[in-house]
Coordinates of C-alpha atoms and ligand atoms in Angstrom, one line a residue:
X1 CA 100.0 42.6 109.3
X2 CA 97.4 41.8 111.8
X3 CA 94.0 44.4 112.2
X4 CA 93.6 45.7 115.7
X5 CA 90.4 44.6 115.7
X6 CA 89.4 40.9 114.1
X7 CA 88.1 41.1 110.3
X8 CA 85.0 39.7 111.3
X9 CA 81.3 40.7 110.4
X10 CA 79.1 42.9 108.6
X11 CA 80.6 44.2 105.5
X12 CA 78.4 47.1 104.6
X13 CA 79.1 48.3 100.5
X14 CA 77.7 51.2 99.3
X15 CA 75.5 51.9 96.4
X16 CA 75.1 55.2 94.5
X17 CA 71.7 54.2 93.0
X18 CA 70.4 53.0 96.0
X19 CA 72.3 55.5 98.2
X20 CA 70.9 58.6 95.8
X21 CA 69.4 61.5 97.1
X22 CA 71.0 62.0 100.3
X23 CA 70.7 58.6 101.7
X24 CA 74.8 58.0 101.6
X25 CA 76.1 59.2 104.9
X26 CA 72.6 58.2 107.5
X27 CA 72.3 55.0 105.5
X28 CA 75.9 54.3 106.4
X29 CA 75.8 55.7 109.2
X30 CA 73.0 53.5 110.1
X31 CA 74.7 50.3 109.2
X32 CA 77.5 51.0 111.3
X33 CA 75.1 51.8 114.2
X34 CA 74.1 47.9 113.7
X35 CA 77.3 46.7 114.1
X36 CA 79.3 46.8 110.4
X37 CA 82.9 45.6 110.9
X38 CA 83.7 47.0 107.5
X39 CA 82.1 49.7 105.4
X40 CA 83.1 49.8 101.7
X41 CA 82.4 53.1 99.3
X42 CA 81.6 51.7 96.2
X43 CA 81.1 54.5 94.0
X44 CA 81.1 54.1 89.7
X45 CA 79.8 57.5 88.4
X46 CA 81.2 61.0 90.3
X47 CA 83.5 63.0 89.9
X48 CA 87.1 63.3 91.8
X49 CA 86.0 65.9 94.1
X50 CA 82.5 64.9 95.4
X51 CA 83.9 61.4 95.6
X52 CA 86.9 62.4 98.1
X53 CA 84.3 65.2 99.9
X54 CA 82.2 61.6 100.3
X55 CA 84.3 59.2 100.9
X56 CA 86.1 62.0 103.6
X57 CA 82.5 61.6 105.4
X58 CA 82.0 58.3 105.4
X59 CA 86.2 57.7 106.4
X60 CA 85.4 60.0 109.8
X61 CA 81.9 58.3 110.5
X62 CA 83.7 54.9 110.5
X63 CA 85.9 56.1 112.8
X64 CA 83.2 57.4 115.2
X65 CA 82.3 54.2 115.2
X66 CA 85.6 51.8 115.5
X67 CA 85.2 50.5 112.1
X68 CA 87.3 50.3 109.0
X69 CA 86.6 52.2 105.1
X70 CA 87.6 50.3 102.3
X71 CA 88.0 52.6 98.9
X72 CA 86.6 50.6 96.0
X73 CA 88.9 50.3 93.0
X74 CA 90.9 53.8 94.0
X75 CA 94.2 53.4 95.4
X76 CA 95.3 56.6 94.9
X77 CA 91.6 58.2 97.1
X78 CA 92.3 55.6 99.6
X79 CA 96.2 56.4 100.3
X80 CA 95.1 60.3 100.2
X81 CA 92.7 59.6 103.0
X82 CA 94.9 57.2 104.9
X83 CA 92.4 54.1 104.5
X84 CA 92.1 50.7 102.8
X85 CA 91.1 49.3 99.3
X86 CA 89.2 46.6 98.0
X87 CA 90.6 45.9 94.1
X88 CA 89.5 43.3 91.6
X89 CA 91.2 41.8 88.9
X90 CA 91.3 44.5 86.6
X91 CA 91.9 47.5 89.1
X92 CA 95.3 47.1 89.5
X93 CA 98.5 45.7 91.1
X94 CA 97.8 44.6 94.7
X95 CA 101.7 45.2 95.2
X96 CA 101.5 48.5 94.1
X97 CA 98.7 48.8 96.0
X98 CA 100.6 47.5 99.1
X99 CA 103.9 49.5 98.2
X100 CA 101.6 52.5 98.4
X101 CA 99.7 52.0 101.5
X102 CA 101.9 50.7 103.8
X103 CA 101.6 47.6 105.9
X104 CA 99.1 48.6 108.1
X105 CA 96.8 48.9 105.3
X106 CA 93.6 47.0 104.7
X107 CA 93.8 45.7 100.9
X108 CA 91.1 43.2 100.1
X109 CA 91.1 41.1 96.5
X110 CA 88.5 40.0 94.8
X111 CA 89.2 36.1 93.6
X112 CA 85.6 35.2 91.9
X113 CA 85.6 31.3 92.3
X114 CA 89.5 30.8 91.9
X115 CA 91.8 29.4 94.9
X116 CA 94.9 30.2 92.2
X117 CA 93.7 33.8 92.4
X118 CA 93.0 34.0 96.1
X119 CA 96.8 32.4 96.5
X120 CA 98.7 34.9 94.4
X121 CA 96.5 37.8 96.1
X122 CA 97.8 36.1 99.8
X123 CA 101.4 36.4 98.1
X124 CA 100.7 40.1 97.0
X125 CA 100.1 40.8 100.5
X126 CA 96.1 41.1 100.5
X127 CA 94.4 41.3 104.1
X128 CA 91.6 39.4 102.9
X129 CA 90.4 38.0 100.0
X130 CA 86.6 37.9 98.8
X131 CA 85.2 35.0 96.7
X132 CA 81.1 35.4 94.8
X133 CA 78.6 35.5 93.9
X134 CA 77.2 32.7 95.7
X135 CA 73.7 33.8 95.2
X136 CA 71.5 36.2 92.5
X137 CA 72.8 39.5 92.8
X138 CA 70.3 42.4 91.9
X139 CA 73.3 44.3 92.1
X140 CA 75.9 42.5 90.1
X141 CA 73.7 39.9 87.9
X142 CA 76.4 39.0 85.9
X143 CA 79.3 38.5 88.2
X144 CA 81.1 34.9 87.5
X145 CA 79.3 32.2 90.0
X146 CA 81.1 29.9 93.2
X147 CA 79.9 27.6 95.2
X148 CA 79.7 27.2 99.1
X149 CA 81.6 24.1 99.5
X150 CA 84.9 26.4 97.6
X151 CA 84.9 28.2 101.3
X152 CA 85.7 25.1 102.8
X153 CA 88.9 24.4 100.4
X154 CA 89.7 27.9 100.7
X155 CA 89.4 27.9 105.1
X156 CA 92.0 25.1 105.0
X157 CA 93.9 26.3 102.1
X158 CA 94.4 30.1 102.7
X159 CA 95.4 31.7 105.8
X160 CA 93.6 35.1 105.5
X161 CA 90.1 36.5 106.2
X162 CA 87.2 35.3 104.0
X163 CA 84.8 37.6 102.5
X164 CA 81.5 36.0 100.6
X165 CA 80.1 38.5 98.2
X166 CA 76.7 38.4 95.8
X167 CA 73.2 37.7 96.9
X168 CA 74.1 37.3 100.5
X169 CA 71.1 38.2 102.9
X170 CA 69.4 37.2 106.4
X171 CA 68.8 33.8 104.6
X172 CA 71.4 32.8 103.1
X173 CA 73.9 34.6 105.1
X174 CA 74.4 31.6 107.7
X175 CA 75.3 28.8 105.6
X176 CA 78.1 30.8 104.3
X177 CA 79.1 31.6 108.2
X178 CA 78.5 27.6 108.8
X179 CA 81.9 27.2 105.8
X180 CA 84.2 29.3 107.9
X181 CA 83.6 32.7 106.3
X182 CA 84.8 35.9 108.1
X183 CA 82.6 38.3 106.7
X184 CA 80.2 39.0 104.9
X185 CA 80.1 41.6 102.4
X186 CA 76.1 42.9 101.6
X187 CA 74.8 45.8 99.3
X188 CA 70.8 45.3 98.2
X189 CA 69.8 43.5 101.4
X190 CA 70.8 46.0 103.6
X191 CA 70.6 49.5 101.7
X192 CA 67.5 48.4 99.7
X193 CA 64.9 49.8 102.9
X194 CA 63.3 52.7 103.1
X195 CA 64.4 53.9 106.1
X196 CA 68.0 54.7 108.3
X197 CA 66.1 52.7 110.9
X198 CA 65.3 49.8 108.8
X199 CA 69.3 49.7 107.7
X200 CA 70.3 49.6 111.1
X201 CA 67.6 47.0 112.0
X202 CA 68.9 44.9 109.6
X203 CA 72.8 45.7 110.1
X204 CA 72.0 44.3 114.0
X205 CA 70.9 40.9 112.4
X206 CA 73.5 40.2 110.0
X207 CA 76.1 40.9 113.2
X208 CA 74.2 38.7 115.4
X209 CA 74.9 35.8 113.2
X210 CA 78.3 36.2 113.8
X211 CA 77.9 36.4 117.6
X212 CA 76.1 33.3 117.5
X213 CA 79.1 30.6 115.8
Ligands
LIG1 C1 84.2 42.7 99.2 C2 84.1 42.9 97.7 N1 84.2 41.8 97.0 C3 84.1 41.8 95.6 C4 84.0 43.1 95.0 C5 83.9 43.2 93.5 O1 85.1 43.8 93.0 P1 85.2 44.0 91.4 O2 85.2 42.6 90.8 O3 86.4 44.8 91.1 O4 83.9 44.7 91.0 P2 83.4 46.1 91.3 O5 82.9 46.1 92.7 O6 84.5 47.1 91.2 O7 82.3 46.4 90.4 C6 83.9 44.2 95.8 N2 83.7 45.4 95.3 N3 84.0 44.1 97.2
3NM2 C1 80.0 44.1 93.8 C2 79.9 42.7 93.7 N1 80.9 41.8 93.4 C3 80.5 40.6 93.3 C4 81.4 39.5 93.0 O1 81.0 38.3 92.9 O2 82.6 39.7 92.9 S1 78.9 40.4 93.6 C5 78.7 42.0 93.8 C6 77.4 42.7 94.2 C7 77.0 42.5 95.6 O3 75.8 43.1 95.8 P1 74.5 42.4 96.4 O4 74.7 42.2 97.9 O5 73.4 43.4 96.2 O6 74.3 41.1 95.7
MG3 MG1 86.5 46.8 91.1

């Protein structure tokens, strides 16, 4: 089913190192000020209960501000607080995941470098599906590598949403807009500041690249 709003944008993913200390809900907060279509909650070390107290936050803040939360990994969290998941290849069934949320549902895939996997997500009934790293990744160092020119092949093959994941900043950010991606899905280039303003300052530029094509 079709978003009310286009998947299009900033895709702001959260980071509990970088987000420590307080930083989680104004540093989100912040990149949804500057524009983020999507906001994911990426979160690998807390508990059940801060993580739904968190990701509870973070689901009404989007909503202050017209965007969309994406769990990460969780489908259970996500269909308790009525929002979408983002699952990779070993996180579980995107079926299930589908069967659970219910059509309206934003369930994202990730597909590393691999059209095959990006098809049987479209088949599963993802809403978008997310291909990386294309670039370093102080994040993720270690995630399997793609290429640009796969977004081209996957623009005329696919007929959902593209995501571009790994590495992605102000520089490199464009060329991947140039091969027909969708959105663009950032962690270290935009959390890494040392300020809310700074996150939001940044936030602005990554969607003004999208205004601009
Ligand atoms: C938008 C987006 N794309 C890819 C990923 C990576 O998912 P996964 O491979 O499951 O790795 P983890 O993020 O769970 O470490 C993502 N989270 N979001
Ligand atoms: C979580 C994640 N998944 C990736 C993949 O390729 O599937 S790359 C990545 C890390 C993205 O963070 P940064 O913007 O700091 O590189
Ligand atoms: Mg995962």
């Amino acid at each position: 089913m079709k978003p009310a709003k286009p998947l299009r944008g900033l895709y702001a993913i959260t980071d509990s190192h970088l987000l420590a200390g307080g930083r989680l809900l104004p540093y989100a907060e912040a990149a949804l000020r500057g524009g983020a279509r999507l906001l994911q909650y990426r979160d690998k070390g807390h508990g059940e209960a801060r993580r739904l107290q968190e990701a509870e936050a973070l689901r009404d803040c989007c909503a202050r501000h017209g965007a969309d939360l994406i769990i990460n990994d969780d489908a259970e969290l996500a269909a308790r607080l009525g929002v979408g998941v983002h699952l990779g290849q070993d996180d579980g069934s995107l079926a299930a995941a589908r069967a659970l949320l219910g059509r309206r549902a934003l369930i994202g895939a990730t597909c590393h470098a691999r059209l095959e996997l990006a098809e049987a997500a479209v088949a599963e009934g993802a809403s978008y599906v997310a291909f990386g790293r294309f670039f370093d990744s102080v994040t993720k160092p270690g995630a399997p590598a793609a290429t640009p020119a796969l977004l081209e092949t996957a623009r005329a093959r696919l007929g959902l949403p593209l995501v571009a994941i790994g590495g992605v900043t102000l520089d490199t950010a464009p060329g991947l807009i140039a091969r027909g991606v969708d959105l663009v899905a950032v962690i270290h280039a935009l959390f890494a500041a040392d300020s809310a303003a700074e996150v939001e300052r940044r936030a602005r530029a990554f969607s003004a690249l999208f205004a601009s094509t």
